[in-house]
PDB file of C-alpha atoms in Angstrom:
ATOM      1  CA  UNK A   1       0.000   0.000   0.000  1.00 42.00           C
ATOM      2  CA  UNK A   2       1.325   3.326  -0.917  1.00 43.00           C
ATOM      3  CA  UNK A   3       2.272   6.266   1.958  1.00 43.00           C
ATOM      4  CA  UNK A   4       1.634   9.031   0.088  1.00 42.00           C
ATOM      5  CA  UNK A   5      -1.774  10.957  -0.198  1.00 42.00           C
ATOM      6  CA  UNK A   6      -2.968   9.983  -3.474  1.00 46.00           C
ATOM      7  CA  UNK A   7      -4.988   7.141  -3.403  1.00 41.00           C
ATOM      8  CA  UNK A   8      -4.615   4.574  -6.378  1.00 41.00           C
ATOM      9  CA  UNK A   9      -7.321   1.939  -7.292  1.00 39.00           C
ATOM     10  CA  UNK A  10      -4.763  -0.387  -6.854  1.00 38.00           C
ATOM     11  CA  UNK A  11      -4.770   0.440  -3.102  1.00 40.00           C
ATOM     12  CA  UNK A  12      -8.010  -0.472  -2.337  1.00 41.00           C
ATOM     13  CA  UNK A  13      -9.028  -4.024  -1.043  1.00 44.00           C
ATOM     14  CA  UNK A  14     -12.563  -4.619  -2.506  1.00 49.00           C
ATOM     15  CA  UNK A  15     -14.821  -6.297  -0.011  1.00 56.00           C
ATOM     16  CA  UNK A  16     -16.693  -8.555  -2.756  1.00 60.00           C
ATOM     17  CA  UNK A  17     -17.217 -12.221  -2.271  1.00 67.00           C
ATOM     18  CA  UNK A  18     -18.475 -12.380  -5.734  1.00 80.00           C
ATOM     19  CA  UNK A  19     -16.923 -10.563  -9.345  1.00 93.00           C
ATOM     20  CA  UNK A  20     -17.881  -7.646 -10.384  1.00 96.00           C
ATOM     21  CA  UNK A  21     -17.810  -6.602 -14.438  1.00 97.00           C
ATOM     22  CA  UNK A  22     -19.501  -2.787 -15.791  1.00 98.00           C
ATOM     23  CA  UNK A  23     -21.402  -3.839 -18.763  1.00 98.00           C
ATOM     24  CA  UNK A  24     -21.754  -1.040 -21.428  1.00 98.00           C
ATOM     25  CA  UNK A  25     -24.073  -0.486 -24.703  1.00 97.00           C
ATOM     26  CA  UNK A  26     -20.874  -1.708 -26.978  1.00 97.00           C
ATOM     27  CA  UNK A  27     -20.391  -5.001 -25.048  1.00 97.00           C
ATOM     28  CA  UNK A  28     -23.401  -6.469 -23.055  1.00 98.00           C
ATOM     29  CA  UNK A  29     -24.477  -8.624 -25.313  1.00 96.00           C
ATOM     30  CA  UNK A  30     -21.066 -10.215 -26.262  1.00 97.00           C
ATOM     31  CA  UNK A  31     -20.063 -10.340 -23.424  1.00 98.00           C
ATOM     32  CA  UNK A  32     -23.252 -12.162 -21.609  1.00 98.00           C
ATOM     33  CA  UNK A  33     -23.087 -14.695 -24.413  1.00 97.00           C
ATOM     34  CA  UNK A  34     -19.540 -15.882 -23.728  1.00 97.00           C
ATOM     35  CA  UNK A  35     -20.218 -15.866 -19.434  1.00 97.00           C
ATOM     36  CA  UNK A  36     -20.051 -19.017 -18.142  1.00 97.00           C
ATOM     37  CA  UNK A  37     -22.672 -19.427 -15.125  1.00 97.00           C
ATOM     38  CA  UNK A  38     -24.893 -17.390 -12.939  1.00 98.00           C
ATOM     39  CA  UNK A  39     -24.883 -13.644 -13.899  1.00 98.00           C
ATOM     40  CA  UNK A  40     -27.048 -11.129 -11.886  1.00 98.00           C
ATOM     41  CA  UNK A  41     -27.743  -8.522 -14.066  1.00 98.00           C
ATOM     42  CA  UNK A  42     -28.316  -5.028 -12.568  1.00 98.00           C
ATOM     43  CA  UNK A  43     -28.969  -1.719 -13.949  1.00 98.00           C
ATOM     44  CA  UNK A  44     -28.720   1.193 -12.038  1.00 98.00           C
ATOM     45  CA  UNK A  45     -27.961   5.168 -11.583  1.00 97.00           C
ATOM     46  CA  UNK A  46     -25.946   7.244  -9.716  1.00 93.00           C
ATOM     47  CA  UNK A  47     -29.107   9.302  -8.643  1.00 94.00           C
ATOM     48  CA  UNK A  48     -30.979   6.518  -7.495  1.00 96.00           C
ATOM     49  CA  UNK A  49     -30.734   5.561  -3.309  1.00 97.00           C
ATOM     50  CA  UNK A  50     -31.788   2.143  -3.810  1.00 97.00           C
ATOM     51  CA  UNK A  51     -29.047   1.736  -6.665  1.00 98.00           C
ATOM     52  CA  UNK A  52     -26.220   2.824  -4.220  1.00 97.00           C
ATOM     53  CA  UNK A  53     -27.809   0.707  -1.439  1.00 97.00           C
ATOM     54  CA  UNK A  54     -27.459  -2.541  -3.998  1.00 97.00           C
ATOM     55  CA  UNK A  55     -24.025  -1.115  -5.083  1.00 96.00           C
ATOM     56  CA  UNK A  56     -22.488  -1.154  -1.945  1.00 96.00           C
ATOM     57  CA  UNK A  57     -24.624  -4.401  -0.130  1.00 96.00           C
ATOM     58  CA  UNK A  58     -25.002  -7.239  -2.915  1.00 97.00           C
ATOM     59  CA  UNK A  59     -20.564  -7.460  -3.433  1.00 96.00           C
ATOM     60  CA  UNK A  60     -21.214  -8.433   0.165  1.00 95.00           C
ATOM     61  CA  UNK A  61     -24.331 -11.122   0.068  1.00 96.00           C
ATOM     62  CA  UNK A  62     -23.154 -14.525  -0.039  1.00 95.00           C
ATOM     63  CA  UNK A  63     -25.228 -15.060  -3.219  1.00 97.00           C
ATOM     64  CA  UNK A  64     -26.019 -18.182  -5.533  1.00 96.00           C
ATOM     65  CA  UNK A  65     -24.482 -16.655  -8.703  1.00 97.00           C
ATOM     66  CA  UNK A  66     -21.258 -16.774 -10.084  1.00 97.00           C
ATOM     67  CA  UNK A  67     -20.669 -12.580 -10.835  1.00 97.00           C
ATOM     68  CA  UNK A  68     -22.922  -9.738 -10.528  1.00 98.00           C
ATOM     69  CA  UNK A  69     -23.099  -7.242 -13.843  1.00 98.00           C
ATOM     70  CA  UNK A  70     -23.493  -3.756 -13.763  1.00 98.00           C
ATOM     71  CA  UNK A  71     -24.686  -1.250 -16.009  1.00 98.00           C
ATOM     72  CA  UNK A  72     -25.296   2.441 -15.540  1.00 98.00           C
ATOM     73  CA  UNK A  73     -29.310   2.691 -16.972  1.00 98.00           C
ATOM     74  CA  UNK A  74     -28.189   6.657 -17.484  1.00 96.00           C
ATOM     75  CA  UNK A  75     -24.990   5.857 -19.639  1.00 97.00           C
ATOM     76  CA  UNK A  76     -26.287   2.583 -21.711  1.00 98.00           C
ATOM     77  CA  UNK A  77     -29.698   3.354 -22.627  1.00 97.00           C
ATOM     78  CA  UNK A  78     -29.817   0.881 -25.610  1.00 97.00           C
ATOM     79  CA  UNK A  79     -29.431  -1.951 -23.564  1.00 98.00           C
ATOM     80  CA  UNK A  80     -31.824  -0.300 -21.113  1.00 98.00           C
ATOM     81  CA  UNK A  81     -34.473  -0.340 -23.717  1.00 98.00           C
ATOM     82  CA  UNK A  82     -33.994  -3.782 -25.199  1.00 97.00           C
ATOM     83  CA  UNK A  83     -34.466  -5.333 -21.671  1.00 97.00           C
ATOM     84  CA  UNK A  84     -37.558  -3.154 -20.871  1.00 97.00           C
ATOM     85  CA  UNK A  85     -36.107  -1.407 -17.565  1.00 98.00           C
ATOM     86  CA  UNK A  86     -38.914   0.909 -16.037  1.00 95.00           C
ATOM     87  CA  UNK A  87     -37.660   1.489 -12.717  1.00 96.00           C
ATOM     88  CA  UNK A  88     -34.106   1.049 -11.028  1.00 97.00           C
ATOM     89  CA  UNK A  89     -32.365  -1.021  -9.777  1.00 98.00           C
ATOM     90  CA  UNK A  90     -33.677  -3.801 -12.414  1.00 98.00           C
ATOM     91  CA  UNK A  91     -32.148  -7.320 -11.507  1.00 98.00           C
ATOM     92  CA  UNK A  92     -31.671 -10.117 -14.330  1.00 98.00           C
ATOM     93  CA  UNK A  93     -30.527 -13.680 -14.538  1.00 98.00           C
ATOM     94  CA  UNK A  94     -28.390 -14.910 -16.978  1.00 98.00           C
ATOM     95  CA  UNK A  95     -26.943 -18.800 -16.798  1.00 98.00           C
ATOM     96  CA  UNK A  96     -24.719 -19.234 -19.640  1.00 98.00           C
ATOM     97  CA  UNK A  97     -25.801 -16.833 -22.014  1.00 97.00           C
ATOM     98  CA  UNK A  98     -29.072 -17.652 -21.987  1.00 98.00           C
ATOM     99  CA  UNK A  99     -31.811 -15.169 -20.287  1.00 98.00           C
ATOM    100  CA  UNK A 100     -33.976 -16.521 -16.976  1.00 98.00           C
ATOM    101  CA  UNK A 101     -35.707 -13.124 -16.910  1.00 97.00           C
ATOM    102  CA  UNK A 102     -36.448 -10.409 -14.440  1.00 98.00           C
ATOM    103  CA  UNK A 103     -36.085 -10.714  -9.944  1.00 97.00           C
ATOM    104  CA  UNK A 104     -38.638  -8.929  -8.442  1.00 95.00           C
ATOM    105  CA  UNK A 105     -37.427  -9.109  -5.000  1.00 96.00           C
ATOM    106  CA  UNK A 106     -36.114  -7.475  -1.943  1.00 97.00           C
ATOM    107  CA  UNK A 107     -32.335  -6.545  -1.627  1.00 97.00           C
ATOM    108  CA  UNK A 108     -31.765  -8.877   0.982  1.00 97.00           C
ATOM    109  CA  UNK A 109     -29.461 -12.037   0.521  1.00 97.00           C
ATOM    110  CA  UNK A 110     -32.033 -14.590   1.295  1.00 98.00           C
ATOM    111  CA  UNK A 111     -34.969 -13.154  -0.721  1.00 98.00           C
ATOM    112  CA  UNK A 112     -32.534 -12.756  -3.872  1.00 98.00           C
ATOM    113  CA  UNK A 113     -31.166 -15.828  -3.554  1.00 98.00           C
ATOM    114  CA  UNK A 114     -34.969 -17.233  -3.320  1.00 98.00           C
ATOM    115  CA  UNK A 115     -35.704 -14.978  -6.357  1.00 98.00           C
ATOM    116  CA  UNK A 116     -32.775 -16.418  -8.570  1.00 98.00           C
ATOM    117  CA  UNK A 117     -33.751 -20.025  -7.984  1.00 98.00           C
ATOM    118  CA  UNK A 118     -37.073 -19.241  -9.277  1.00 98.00           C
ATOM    119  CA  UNK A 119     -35.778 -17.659 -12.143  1.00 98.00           C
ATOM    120  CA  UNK A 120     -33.679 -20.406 -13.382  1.00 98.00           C
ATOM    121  CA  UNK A 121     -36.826 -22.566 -13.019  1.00 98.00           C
ATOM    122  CA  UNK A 122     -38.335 -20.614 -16.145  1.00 97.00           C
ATOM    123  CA  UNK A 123     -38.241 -21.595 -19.235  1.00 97.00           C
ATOM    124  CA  UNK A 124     -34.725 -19.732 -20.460  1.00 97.00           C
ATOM    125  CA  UNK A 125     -34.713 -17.457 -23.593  1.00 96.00           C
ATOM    126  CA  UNK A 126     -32.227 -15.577 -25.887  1.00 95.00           C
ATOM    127  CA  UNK A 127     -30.886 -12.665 -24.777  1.00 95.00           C
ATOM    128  CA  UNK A 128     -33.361  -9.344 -25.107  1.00 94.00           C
TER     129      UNK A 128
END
């Protein structure tokens, strides 16, 4: 760790139990389709209190998916449209590229966890 007073991304320890990726218009799609596993798709916004509430609690949920995805709904609003978002944060589950649909759920560990095993019960479909 560096002793000086500028503070380098490099110097901070993130607290996640799970990886993290920032999806973008240019490379959602591409990127989904090659992802091996359980992605939690999330779109959110910097304005939103919710959205910094999942930001900052669901690195730290011991959750049943293998990453969590990220997208900024105010930067990316192709990707926005094509999955329908309406109201942030909007949750997603992807298993290996294919799409298991929207969570409507709490932001708590057990009721997403709850919510994701339902999803993957649905019948999967291509990605929006």
């Amino acid at each position: 760790m560096n002793t000086d007073s500028l503070c380098r991304s490099s110097d901070i320890v993130s607290p996640s139990i799970v990886v993290e990726s920032e999806l973008t218009d240019l490379d959602a799609d591409q990127r989904l389709l090659a992802m091996s596993g359980i992605s939690l798709v999330i779109f959110t916004s910097v304005g939103c209190a919710s959205c910094r509430f999942a930001r900052e609690q669901l690195p730290r949920f011991d959750l049943a998916v293998d990453r969590l995805c990220w997208i900024d709904a105010g930067n990316n609003g192709g990707v926005v449209e094509r999955y329908g978002v309406f109201h942030l944060p909007a949750l997603f589950v992807v298993r290996d590229g294919e799409f298991f649909g929207a969570l409507q759920s709490r932001l708590t560990r057990t009721a997403l966890n709850e919510a994701v095993g339902q999803a993957l019960s649905r019948q999967a479909e291509e990605l929006p």
